[in-house]
């Protein structure tokens, strides 16, 4: 590893992950126009939830990173929800209706295992999408050839309560253990990606082997108290982090949701936003404080103590993705709109459950606007991007 290793962290957020690809498209264009050297600019790739799928798609084409980003743009530009979860009436009834029935008549279904739904939606179509887009069998060869140093994806164990980072890497990095979060080296498989992106309640948990046994895993954004940490452990000392939600709210009042008791959709959207967004903002602020403290320590003492500053560039949406989603709820399939309407999702305004809908809005109307926003936000900060890459 060089003394200046760049990592890329892609966070979670369901359909919001389209924004990440817009950012990456602009980053690659800025590098190309600046005459950057060809090759993979991100030897360390770390992803969580939908960001894990984006990161894995990039990692498995690390020998042609520009082409990999272009292919991801094509996927997200023409997305439809039925590429991720079943949208046909039968598929929705078999999961969503059973879920509602279980909640209302659970006492009658307690012994009828075949009728117990595992999630609100059936994400079987996502299995096929991963086979087409993410070619994990290429990963060991790309690492051996030096195109990539490490790929890491995170998931949360319902069985043990641990947050686990699974990683495939060159020989140097060793597994790490922290409070309620561990890392384990293993071949990354499609089940790891399905587990990392299994949004709680919405998508089913996945059974994965770990420590000689098996545990049930869900979305890696849950209990992820330090999302930047895996890239640092994998030897990155310069990290680009792409978020999927606003890090800071602009000044001034915000339009409130309709008065009255909050709907299930409003509560669910608020909970998911806490899972997906809050930890990143806190961890970024923590890293900046640590860097400021290290600046006060002489370089010789830092080296002796094994301490090093980590340069961070954080790019996140300048607009509220809830507001954008509210304009596009109508693009969802009729069956999904009907199901979501039953728990309070309305396209009338962002407070009407659009936050929840935004994680499921795998429709081109929404994803194309996020691609454009990611591109525009990055181009507006191209001086920072050039400085980050020393261009």
mmCIF file of C-alpha atoms in Angstrom:
data_model
loop_
_atom_site.group_PDB
_atom_site.id
_atom_site.type_symbol
_atom_site.label_atom_id
_atom_site.label_comp_id
_atom_site.label_asym_id
_atom_site.label_seq_id
_atom_site.Cartn_x
_atom_site.Cartn_y
_atom_site.Cartn_z
ATOM 1 C CA UNK A 1 0.000 0.000 0.000
ATOM 2 C CA UNK A 2 1.081 3.527 -0.773
ATOM 3 C CA UNK A 3 1.278 6.226 1.851
ATOM 4 C CA UNK A 4 -1.656 7.976 0.222
ATOM 5 C CA UNK A 5 -4.514 5.532 -0.222
ATOM 6 C CA UNK A 6 -7.962 6.774 -1.210
ATOM 7 C CA UNK A 7 -11.118 5.138 0.039
ATOM 8 C CA UNK A 8 -14.713 5.546 -1.100
ATOM 9 C CA UNK A 9 -17.616 5.082 1.312
ATOM 10 C CA UNK A 10 -21.131 4.656 -0.071
ATOM 11 C CA UNK A 11 -23.851 4.785 2.556
ATOM 12 C CA UNK A 12 -27.330 3.272 2.652
ATOM 13 C CA UNK A 13 -30.700 4.587 1.647
ATOM 14 C CA UNK A 14 -32.535 2.309 -0.779
ATOM 15 C CA UNK A 15 -33.470 4.193 -3.946
ATOM 16 C CA UNK A 16 -31.695 7.267 -2.597
ATOM 17 C CA UNK A 17 -28.429 5.568 -3.592
ATOM 18 C CA UNK A 18 -28.991 6.883 -7.124
ATOM 19 C CA UNK A 19 -27.539 10.147 -5.815
ATOM 20 C CA UNK A 20 -24.209 8.403 -5.167
ATOM 21 C CA UNK A 21 -23.916 7.387 -8.804
ATOM 22 C CA UNK A 22 -24.575 10.952 -9.950
ATOM 23 C CA UNK A 23 -21.750 12.131 -7.699
ATOM 24 C CA UNK A 24 -19.381 9.460 -8.998
ATOM 25 C CA UNK A 25 -20.194 10.323 -12.605
ATOM 26 C CA UNK A 26 -19.206 13.939 -11.964
ATOM 27 C CA UNK A 27 -16.076 12.892 -10.033
ATOM 28 C CA UNK A 28 -14.873 10.774 -12.944
ATOM 29 C CA UNK A 29 -15.552 13.621 -15.375
ATOM 30 C CA UNK A 30 -13.615 16.097 -13.206
ATOM 31 C CA UNK A 31 -10.684 13.681 -13.027
ATOM 32 C CA UNK A 32 -10.736 13.092 -16.773
ATOM 33 C CA UNK A 33 -10.836 16.802 -17.602
ATOM 34 C CA UNK A 34 -7.969 17.417 -15.165
ATOM 35 C CA UNK A 35 -5.805 14.803 -16.887
ATOM 36 C CA UNK A 36 -5.762 12.382 -13.955
ATOM 37 C CA UNK A 37 -3.878 9.130 -14.391
ATOM 38 C CA UNK A 38 -6.035 6.217 -15.571
ATOM 39 C CA UNK A 39 -6.864 3.372 -13.251
ATOM 40 C CA UNK A 40 -8.976 2.912 -10.149
ATOM 41 C CA UNK A 41 -8.914 6.051 -7.965
ATOM 42 C CA UNK A 42 -10.516 4.152 -5.051
ATOM 43 C CA UNK A 43 -8.366 1.169 -3.931
ATOM 44 C CA UNK A 44 -10.565 0.828 -0.832
ATOM 45 C CA UNK A 45 -14.319 0.502 -1.403
ATOM 46 C CA UNK A 46 -16.758 0.378 1.504
ATOM 47 C CA UNK A 47 -20.521 0.124 1.155
ATOM 48 C CA UNK A 48 -23.597 -0.296 3.298
ATOM 49 C CA UNK A 49 -27.141 -1.206 2.275
ATOM 50 C CA UNK A 50 -27.815 -0.036 -1.300
ATOM 51 C CA UNK A 51 -24.369 1.552 -1.141
ATOM 52 C CA UNK A 52 -22.927 -1.951 -0.693
ATOM 53 C CA UNK A 53 -24.417 -2.969 -4.029
ATOM 54 C CA UNK A 54 -23.022 0.132 -5.738
ATOM 55 C CA UNK A 55 -19.618 -0.453 -4.125
ATOM 56 C CA UNK A 56 -19.563 -4.112 -5.150
ATOM 57 C CA UNK A 57 -20.465 -3.227 -8.744
ATOM 58 C CA UNK A 58 -17.515 -0.823 -8.812
ATOM 59 C CA UNK A 59 -15.142 -3.253 -7.099
ATOM 60 C CA UNK A 60 -15.851 -6.066 -9.547
ATOM 61 C CA UNK A 61 -14.935 -3.778 -12.436
ATOM 62 C CA UNK A 62 -12.006 -2.035 -10.742
ATOM 63 C CA UNK A 63 -9.876 -2.556 -13.848
ATOM 64 C CA UNK A 64 -12.245 -0.214 -15.736
ATOM 65 C CA UNK A 65 -13.614 2.153 -13.120
ATOM 66 C CA UNK A 66 -14.786 4.766 -15.618
ATOM 67 C CA UNK A 67 -16.743 2.107 -17.483
ATOM 68 C CA UNK A 68 -18.131 0.731 -14.212
ATOM 69 C CA UNK A 69 -19.512 4.139 -13.254
ATOM 70 C CA UNK A 70 -21.062 4.568 -16.705
ATOM 71 C CA UNK A 71 -22.771 1.188 -16.422
ATOM 72 C CA UNK A 72 -24.135 2.082 -12.988
ATOM 73 C CA UNK A 73 -25.506 5.325 -14.410
ATOM 74 C CA UNK A 74 -27.322 3.309 -17.080
ATOM 75 C CA UNK A 75 -28.815 0.978 -14.461
ATOM 76 C CA UNK A 76 -30.055 3.787 -12.223
ATOM 77 C CA UNK A 77 -31.256 5.941 -15.118
ATOM 78 C CA UNK A 78 -33.688 3.290 -16.307
ATOM 79 C CA UNK A 79 -34.664 1.768 -12.976
ATOM 80 C CA UNK A 80 -38.056 0.279 -12.221
ATOM 81 C CA UNK A 81 -39.258 -0.997 -8.869
ATOM 82 C CA UNK A 82 -39.923 -4.481 -10.243
ATOM 83 C CA UNK A 83 -36.147 -4.891 -10.650
ATOM 84 C CA UNK A 84 -35.834 -4.811 -6.848
ATOM 85 C CA UNK A 85 -39.082 -6.190 -5.422
ATOM 86 C CA UNK A 86 -42.267 -7.779 -6.713
ATOM 87 C CA UNK A 87 -44.860 -5.211 -7.714
ATOM 88 C CA UNK A 88 -47.494 -7.509 -9.208
ATOM 89 C CA UNK A 89 -50.719 -7.717 -7.227
ATOM 90 C CA UNK A 90 -50.181 -11.359 -6.301
ATOM 91 C CA UNK A 91 -46.661 -10.729 -5.060
ATOM 92 C CA UNK A 92 -47.741 -7.731 -2.963
ATOM 93 C CA UNK A 93 -50.718 -9.601 -1.502
ATOM 94 C CA UNK A 94 -48.555 -12.578 -0.566
ATOM 95 C CA UNK A 95 -46.268 -10.377 1.523
ATOM 96 C CA UNK A 96 -47.949 -7.088 2.404
ATOM 97 C CA UNK A 97 -51.425 -8.483 3.035
ATOM 98 C CA UNK A 98 -50.045 -11.335 5.102
ATOM 99 C CA UNK A 99 -48.068 -8.829 7.153
ATOM 100 C CA UNK A 100 -51.182 -6.795 7.939
ATOM 101 C CA UNK A 101 -53.103 -9.966 8.749
ATOM 102 C CA UNK A 102 -50.366 -11.171 11.053
ATOM 103 C CA UNK A 103 -50.334 -7.856 12.891
ATOM 104 C CA UNK A 104 -54.102 -7.945 13.399
ATOM 105 C CA UNK A 105 -54.600 -11.705 13.906
ATOM 106 C CA UNK A 106 -51.215 -12.885 15.086
ATOM 107 C CA UNK A 107 -52.786 -15.000 17.781
ATOM 108 C CA UNK A 108 -54.489 -17.110 15.097
ATOM 109 C CA UNK A 109 -51.342 -17.483 12.984
ATOM 110 C CA UNK A 110 -48.854 -18.211 15.743
ATOM 111 C CA UNK A 111 -48.650 -21.905 14.836
ATOM 112 C CA UNK A 112 -49.018 -21.518 11.069
ATOM 113 C CA UNK A 113 -45.410 -20.978 10.019
ATOM 114 C CA UNK A 114 -46.170 -21.118 6.296
ATOM 115 C CA UNK A 115 -48.361 -18.043 6.600
ATOM 116 C CA UNK A 116 -45.854 -15.952 8.512
ATOM 117 C CA UNK A 117 -44.441 -13.279 6.185
ATOM 118 C CA UNK A 118 -40.762 -12.450 6.542
ATOM 119 C CA UNK A 119 -41.051 -8.925 5.198
ATOM 120 C CA UNK A 120 -43.445 -6.400 3.766
ATOM 121 C CA UNK A 121 -42.028 -6.881 0.251
ATOM 122 C CA UNK A 122 -40.591 -9.763 -1.746
ATOM 123 C CA UNK A 123 -37.149 -8.749 -3.086
ATOM 124 C CA UNK A 124 -36.610 -11.855 -5.224
ATOM 125 C CA UNK A 125 -36.096 -9.706 -8.374
ATOM 126 C CA UNK A 126 -33.056 -8.123 -6.728
ATOM 127 C CA UNK A 127 -31.322 -11.521 -6.839
ATOM 128 C CA UNK A 128 -31.519 -11.468 -10.640
ATOM 129 C CA UNK A 129 -30.324 -7.865 -10.839
ATOM 130 C CA UNK A 130 -27.250 -8.684 -8.760
ATOM 131 C CA UNK A 131 -26.363 -11.587 -11.037
ATOM 132 C CA UNK A 132 -26.437 -9.245 -14.036
ATOM 133 C CA UNK A 133 -24.669 -6.251 -12.509
ATOM 134 C CA UNK A 134 -22.252 -7.543 -9.851
ATOM 135 C CA UNK A 135 -19.720 -10.169 -10.949
ATOM 136 C CA UNK A 136 -18.160 -11.094 -7.628
ATOM 137 C CA UNK A 137 -16.223 -13.991 -9.112
ATOM 138 C CA UNK A 138 -13.819 -11.369 -10.559
ATOM 139 C CA UNK A 139 -12.949 -9.917 -7.156
ATOM 140 C CA UNK A 140 -10.041 -12.175 -6.084
ATOM 141 C CA UNK A 141 -8.277 -11.712 -9.423
ATOM 142 C CA UNK A 142 -8.659 -7.940 -9.351
ATOM 143 C CA UNK A 143 -7.203 -7.808 -5.841
ATOM 144 C CA UNK A 144 -4.332 -10.095 -6.832
ATOM 145 C CA UNK A 145 -3.582 -7.920 -9.887
ATOM 146 C CA UNK A 146 -3.463 -4.762 -7.772
ATOM 147 C CA UNK A 147 -6.543 -3.073 -9.246
ATOM 148 C CA UNK A 148 -8.211 -3.095 -5.823
ATOM 149 C CA UNK A 149 -7.019 -3.291 -2.233
ATOM 150 C CA UNK A 150 -10.271 -4.071 -0.408
ATOM 151 C CA UNK A 151 -14.046 -4.292 -0.638
ATOM 152 C CA UNK A 152 -16.046 -4.162 2.587
ATOM 153 C CA UNK A 153 -19.789 -4.433 3.164
ATOM 154 C CA UNK A 154 -21.576 -4.189 6.493
ATOM 155 C CA UNK A 155 -24.638 -5.919 7.906
ATOM 156 C CA UNK A 156 -26.366 -6.087 11.279
ATOM 157 C CA UNK A 157 -27.024 -9.406 13.025
ATOM 158 C CA UNK A 158 -30.517 -9.930 14.391
ATOM 159 C CA UNK A 159 -29.199 -13.090 16.040
ATOM 160 C CA UNK A 160 -26.341 -11.646 18.095
ATOM 161 C CA UNK A 161 -26.938 -7.892 17.949
ATOM 162 C CA UNK A 162 -23.470 -7.339 16.471
ATOM 163 C CA UNK A 163 -22.674 -5.016 13.602
ATOM 164 C CA UNK A 164 -20.392 -6.934 11.239
ATOM 165 C CA UNK A 165 -18.157 -5.702 8.436
ATOM 166 C CA UNK A 166 -17.376 -8.449 5.938
ATOM 167 C CA UNK A 167 -14.352 -7.698 3.813
ATOM 168 C CA UNK A 168 -12.257 -9.204 1.067
ATOM 169 C CA UNK A 169 -8.792 -7.708 0.818
ATOM 170 C CA UNK A 170 -5.108 -8.056 0.126
ATOM 171 C CA UNK A 171 -2.997 -9.638 2.848
ATOM 172 C CA UNK A 172 -2.233 -6.577 4.989
ATOM 173 C CA UNK A 173 -5.419 -5.615 6.873
ATOM 174 C CA UNK A 174 -6.281 -7.740 9.911
ATOM 175 C CA UNK A 175 -9.790 -8.147 11.348
ATOM 176 C CA UNK A 176 -10.732 -5.676 14.061
ATOM 177 C CA UNK A 177 -13.021 -5.798 17.064
ATOM 178 C CA UNK A 178 -14.788 -2.871 18.693
ATOM 179 C CA UNK A 179 -17.736 -2.599 21.069
ATOM 180 C CA UNK A 180 -20.650 -4.488 19.448
ATOM 181 C CA UNK A 181 -18.997 -4.302 16.012
ATOM 182 C CA UNK A 182 -16.519 -6.650 14.453
ATOM 183 C CA UNK A 183 -14.888 -7.322 11.106
ATOM 184 C CA UNK A 184 -14.332 -10.660 9.452
ATOM 185 C CA UNK A 185 -12.409 -11.493 6.302
ATOM 186 C CA UNK A 186 -14.261 -13.757 3.879
ATOM 187 C CA UNK A 187 -15.205 -13.988 0.203
ATOM 188 C CA UNK A 188 -17.963 -11.458 -0.487
ATOM 189 C CA UNK A 189 -21.030 -13.156 -1.972
ATOM 190 C CA UNK A 190 -24.405 -12.001 -3.257
ATOM 191 C CA UNK A 191 -26.080 -13.067 0.024
ATOM 192 C CA UNK A 192 -23.775 -10.585 1.801
ATOM 193 C CA UNK A 193 -25.100 -7.828 -0.472
ATOM 194 C CA UNK A 194 -28.703 -8.932 0.052
ATOM 195 C CA UNK A 195 -28.167 -8.924 3.813
ATOM 196 C CA UNK A 196 -26.515 -5.509 3.826
ATOM 197 C CA UNK A 197 -29.417 -4.031 1.830
ATOM 198 C CA UNK A 198 -32.255 -5.759 3.724
ATOM 199 C CA UNK A 199 -34.078 -2.652 4.972
ATOM 200 C CA UNK A 200 -35.771 -3.625 8.266
ATOM 201 C CA UNK A 201 -39.387 -4.772 7.893
ATOM 202 C CA UNK A 202 -39.378 -4.017 4.157
ATOM 203 C CA UNK A 203 -37.001 -6.776 2.951
ATOM 204 C CA UNK A 204 -36.261 -10.215 4.442
ATOM 205 C CA UNK A 205 -33.240 -10.999 6.606
ATOM 206 C CA UNK A 206 -30.507 -13.236 5.193
ATOM 207 C CA UNK A 207 -28.761 -16.156 6.875
ATOM 208 C CA UNK A 208 -24.958 -15.846 6.672
ATOM 209 C CA UNK A 209 -22.078 -17.971 8.001
ATOM 210 C CA UNK A 210 -19.858 -16.360 10.612
ATOM 211 C CA UNK A 211 -17.486 -17.724 13.264
ATOM 212 C CA UNK A 212 -18.351 -21.326 12.451
ATOM 213 C CA UNK A 213 -22.107 -20.864 12.779
ATOM 214 C CA UNK A 214 -24.926 -18.982 11.038
ATOM 215 C CA UNK A 215 -26.733 -15.776 11.988
ATOM 216 C CA UNK A 216 -29.614 -13.790 10.478
ATOM 217 C CA UNK A 217 -28.548 -10.416 9.115
ATOM 218 C CA UNK A 218 -30.355 -7.266 8.046
ATOM 219 C CA UNK A 219 -29.466 -3.826 6.763
ATOM 220 C CA UNK A 220 -25.957 -2.698 7.637
ATOM 221 C CA UNK A 221 -27.075 0.818 8.482
ATOM 222 C CA UNK A 222 -28.649 -0.460 11.696
ATOM 223 C CA UNK A 223 -26.363 -0.026 14.712
ATOM 224 C CA UNK A 224 -23.669 1.414 12.470
ATOM 225 C CA UNK A 225 -22.200 3.902 14.905
ATOM 226 C CA UNK A 226 -18.975 4.490 12.961
ATOM 227 C CA UNK A 227 -19.585 4.217 9.191
ATOM 228 C CA UNK A 228 -16.198 5.740 8.301
ATOM 229 C CA UNK A 229 -14.245 3.312 10.496
ATOM 230 C CA UNK A 230 -13.968 0.340 8.055
ATOM 231 C CA UNK A 231 -12.167 2.416 5.420
ATOM 232 C CA UNK A 232 -9.651 3.600 8.016
ATOM 233 C CA UNK A 233 -9.051 0.056 9.242
ATOM 234 C CA UNK A 234 -8.464 -0.962 5.625
ATOM 235 C CA UNK A 235 -5.617 1.568 5.391
ATOM 236 C CA UNK A 236 -7.331 4.492 3.660
ATOM 237 C CA UNK A 237 -5.989 7.860 4.749
ATOM 238 C CA UNK A 238 -7.989 9.936 2.279
ATOM 239 C CA UNK A 239 -11.703 9.182 2.094
ATOM 240 C CA UNK A 240 -14.543 10.355 -0.115
ATOM 241 C CA UNK A 241 -17.882 9.775 1.598
ATOM 242 C CA UNK A 242 -21.099 10.083 -0.374
ATOM 243 C CA UNK A 243 -24.216 10.423 1.761
ATOM 244 C CA UNK A 244 -27.822 9.828 0.805
ATOM 245 C CA UNK A 245 -29.425 12.617 2.807
ATOM 246 C CA UNK A 246 -28.837 16.169 3.917
ATOM 247 C CA UNK A 247 -26.152 16.510 6.560
ATOM 248 C CA UNK A 248 -27.340 19.940 7.650
ATOM 249 C CA UNK A 249 -30.672 21.661 7.361
ATOM 250 C CA UNK A 250 -30.737 25.170 5.888
ATOM 251 C CA UNK A 251 -31.816 28.049 8.134
ATOM 252 C CA UNK A 252 -35.443 29.041 8.273
ATOM 253 C CA UNK A 253 -38.694 27.215 8.996
ATOM 254 C CA UNK A 254 -39.556 23.966 7.293
ATOM 255 C CA UNK A 255 -43.015 23.029 6.080
ATOM 256 C CA UNK A 256 -44.625 20.764 8.669
ATOM 257 C CA UNK A 257 -46.591 17.604 8.083
ATOM 258 C CA UNK A 258 -50.374 17.752 8.355
ATOM 259 C CA UNK A 259 -51.564 18.211 11.922
ATOM 260 C CA UNK A 260 -52.910 15.256 13.802
ATOM 261 C CA UNK A 261 -51.446 12.031 15.070
ATOM 262 C CA UNK A 262 -48.520 10.842 12.882
ATOM 263 C CA UNK A 263 -49.232 7.993 10.489
ATOM 264 C CA UNK A 264 -47.332 4.722 10.446
ATOM 265 C CA UNK A 265 -45.633 5.984 7.288
ATOM 266 C CA UNK A 266 -44.445 9.165 9.014
ATOM 267 C CA UNK A 267 -43.113 7.220 11.979
ATOM 268 C CA UNK A 268 -41.485 4.616 9.700
ATOM 269 C CA UNK A 269 -39.867 7.287 7.541
ATOM 270 C CA UNK A 270 -38.525 9.062 10.613
ATOM 271 C CA UNK A 271 -37.109 5.786 11.957
ATOM 272 C CA UNK A 272 -35.429 4.922 8.658
ATOM 273 C CA UNK A 273 -33.940 8.404 8.394
ATOM 274 C CA UNK A 274 -32.437 7.933 11.851
ATOM 275 C CA UNK A 275 -30.977 4.583 10.806
ATOM 276 C CA UNK A 276 -29.577 5.758 7.487
ATOM 277 C CA UNK A 277 -28.532 9.360 8.065
ATOM 278 C CA UNK A 278 -27.680 10.267 11.651
ATOM 279 C CA UNK A 279 -24.610 8.076 12.253
ATOM 280 C CA UNK A 280 -22.724 9.444 9.255
ATOM 281 C CA UNK A 281 -23.088 13.068 10.335
ATOM 282 C CA UNK A 282 -21.927 12.244 13.857
ATOM 283 C CA UNK A 283 -18.977 10.150 12.661
ATOM 284 C CA UNK A 284 -17.843 12.836 10.198
ATOM 285 C CA UNK A 285 -17.888 15.460 12.954
ATOM 286 C CA UNK A 286 -15.957 13.099 15.234
ATOM 287 C CA UNK A 287 -13.284 12.546 12.584
ATOM 288 C CA UNK A 288 -12.908 16.262 11.985
ATOM 289 C CA UNK A 289 -12.402 16.852 15.718
ATOM 290 C CA UNK A 290 -9.795 14.087 15.877
ATOM 291 C CA UNK A 291 -7.953 15.572 12.894
ATOM 292 C CA UNK A 292 -7.971 18.982 14.562
ATOM 293 C CA UNK A 293 -6.528 17.432 17.727
ATOM 294 C CA UNK A 294 -3.827 15.570 15.792
ATOM 295 C CA UNK A 295 -2.767 18.827 14.147
ATOM 296 C CA UNK A 296 -1.647 19.938 17.606
ATOM 297 C CA UNK A 297 0.633 16.905 18.007
ATOM 298 C CA UNK A 298 4.126 17.021 16.436
ATOM 299 C CA UNK A 299 4.498 14.740 13.415
ATOM 300 C CA UNK A 300 7.243 12.704 15.108
ATOM 301 C CA UNK A 301 5.048 11.995 18.123
ATOM 302 C CA UNK A 302 2.115 11.042 15.884
ATOM 303 C CA UNK A 303 4.296 8.552 14.022
ATOM 304 C CA UNK A 304 5.623 7.102 17.242
ATOM 305 C CA UNK A 305 2.099 6.574 18.561
ATOM 306 C CA UNK A 306 0.833 5.179 15.252
ATOM 307 C CA UNK A 307 -1.593 8.064 14.799
ATOM 308 C CA UNK A 308 -2.402 9.622 11.434
ATOM 309 C CA UNK A 309 -4.874 12.252 10.243
ATOM 310 C CA UNK A 310 -7.482 11.148 7.711
ATOM 311 C CA UNK A 311 -8.512 13.558 4.996
ATOM 312 C CA UNK A 312 -12.260 13.544 4.465
ATOM 313 C CA UNK A 313 -14.397 14.889 1.633
ATOM 314 C CA UNK A 314 -18.105 14.481 2.318
ATOM 315 C CA UNK A 315 -20.618 15.082 -0.473
ATOM 316 C CA UNK A 316 -24.312 14.876 0.343
ATOM 317 C CA UNK A 317 -27.522 16.229 -1.209
ATOM 318 C CA UNK A 318 -28.107 19.947 -1.113
ATOM 319 C CA UNK A 319 -31.839 19.355 -1.426
ATOM 320 C CA UNK A 320 -34.190 17.371 0.789
ATOM 321 C CA UNK A 321 -34.720 14.013 -0.863
ATOM 322 C CA UNK A 322 -38.039 13.689 0.989
ATOM 323 C CA UNK A 323 -39.311 16.719 -0.931
ATOM 324 C CA UNK A 324 -38.134 15.265 -4.231
ATOM 325 C CA UNK A 325 -39.728 11.912 -3.419
ATOM 326 C CA UNK A 326 -43.058 13.599 -2.657
ATOM 327 C CA UNK A 327 -43.209 14.745 -6.273
ATOM 328 C CA UNK A 328 -42.646 11.216 -7.579
ATOM 329 C CA UNK A 329 -44.734 8.950 -5.349
ATOM 330 C CA UNK A 330 -47.188 8.663 -8.223
ATOM 331 C CA UNK A 331 -44.515 6.911 -10.302
ATOM 332 C CA UNK A 332 -44.688 3.843 -8.056
ATOM 333 C CA UNK A 333 -46.702 0.869 -9.340
ATOM 334 C CA UNK A 334 -50.379 0.969 -8.438
ATOM 335 C CA UNK A 335 -50.106 -2.046 -6.145
ATOM 336 C CA UNK A 336 -47.306 -0.444 -4.124
ATOM 337 C CA UNK A 337 -49.073 2.923 -3.953
ATOM 338 C CA UNK A 338 -52.181 1.212 -2.645
ATOM 339 C CA UNK A 339 -50.242 -0.667 0.003
ATOM 340 C CA UNK A 340 -48.352 2.453 1.114
ATOM 341 C CA UNK A 341 -51.526 4.553 1.108
ATOM 342 C CA UNK A 342 -52.917 2.148 3.669
ATOM 343 C CA UNK A 343 -50.212 3.191 6.134
ATOM 344 C CA UNK A 344 -50.402 6.901 5.356
ATOM 345 C CA UNK A 345 -48.133 7.598 2.369
ATOM 346 C CA UNK A 346 -49.382 10.478 0.271
ATOM 347 C CA UNK A 347 -47.645 12.364 -2.504
ATOM 348 C CA UNK A 348 -49.177 15.630 -1.395
ATOM 349 C CA UNK A 349 -46.168 16.740 0.617
ATOM 350 C CA UNK A 350 -42.956 15.466 2.153
ATOM 351 C CA UNK A 351 -44.632 15.137 5.531
ATOM 352 C CA UNK A 352 -47.182 12.713 4.151
ATOM 353 C CA UNK A 353 -44.923 9.687 4.370
ATOM 354 C CA UNK A 354 -42.711 10.543 1.396
ATOM 355 C CA UNK A 355 -39.614 9.854 3.501
ATOM 356 C CA UNK A 356 -40.638 6.205 3.738
ATOM 357 C CA UNK A 357 -41.560 6.080 0.059
ATOM 358 C CA UNK A 358 -38.187 7.548 -0.941
ATOM 359 C CA UNK A 359 -36.416 4.333 0.095
ATOM 360 C CA UNK A 360 -38.658 2.304 -2.225
ATOM 361 C CA UNK A 361 -38.850 4.708 -5.173
ATOM 362 C CA UNK A 362 -36.798 2.643 -7.596
ATOM 363 C CA UNK A 363 -38.432 4.423 -10.525
ATOM 364 C CA UNK A 364 -36.630 6.368 -13.214
ATOM 365 C CA UNK A 365 -38.609 9.567 -12.571
ATOM 366 C CA UNK A 366 -37.049 9.723 -9.111
ATOM 367 C CA UNK A 367 -33.645 8.155 -9.764
ATOM 368 C CA UNK A 368 -32.913 10.391 -12.755
ATOM 369 C CA UNK A 369 -33.552 13.496 -10.667
ATOM 370 C CA UNK A 370 -31.186 12.174 -7.991
ATOM 371 C CA UNK A 371 -28.527 11.376 -10.607
ATOM 372 C CA UNK A 372 -28.774 14.953 -11.860
ATOM 373 C CA UNK A 373 -28.660 16.378 -8.333
ATOM 374 C CA UNK A 374 -25.571 14.329 -7.460
ATOM 375 C CA UNK A 375 -23.858 15.516 -10.628
ATOM 376 C CA UNK A 376 -24.763 19.164 -10.023
ATOM 377 C CA UNK A 377 -23.772 19.107 -6.339
ATOM 378 C CA UNK A 378 -20.371 17.677 -7.222
ATOM 379 C CA UNK A 379 -19.671 20.041 -10.108
ATOM 380 C CA UNK A 380 -20.472 22.935 -7.764
ATOM 381 C CA UNK A 381 -17.614 21.673 -5.552
ATOM 382 C CA UNK A 382 -15.184 20.681 -8.269
ATOM 383 C CA UNK A 383 -12.380 22.784 -6.764
ATOM 384 C CA UNK A 384 -12.643 20.690 -3.594
ATOM 385 C CA UNK A 385 -12.725 17.489 -5.656
ATOM 386 C CA UNK A 386 -9.591 18.520 -7.555
ATOM 387 C CA UNK A 387 -7.823 19.379 -4.310
ATOM 388 C CA UNK A 388 -8.860 16.065 -2.764
ATOM 389 C CA UNK A 389 -7.331 14.124 -5.668
ATOM 390 C CA UNK A 390 -4.309 16.472 -5.881
ATOM 391 C CA UNK A 391 -5.264 17.483 -9.443
#
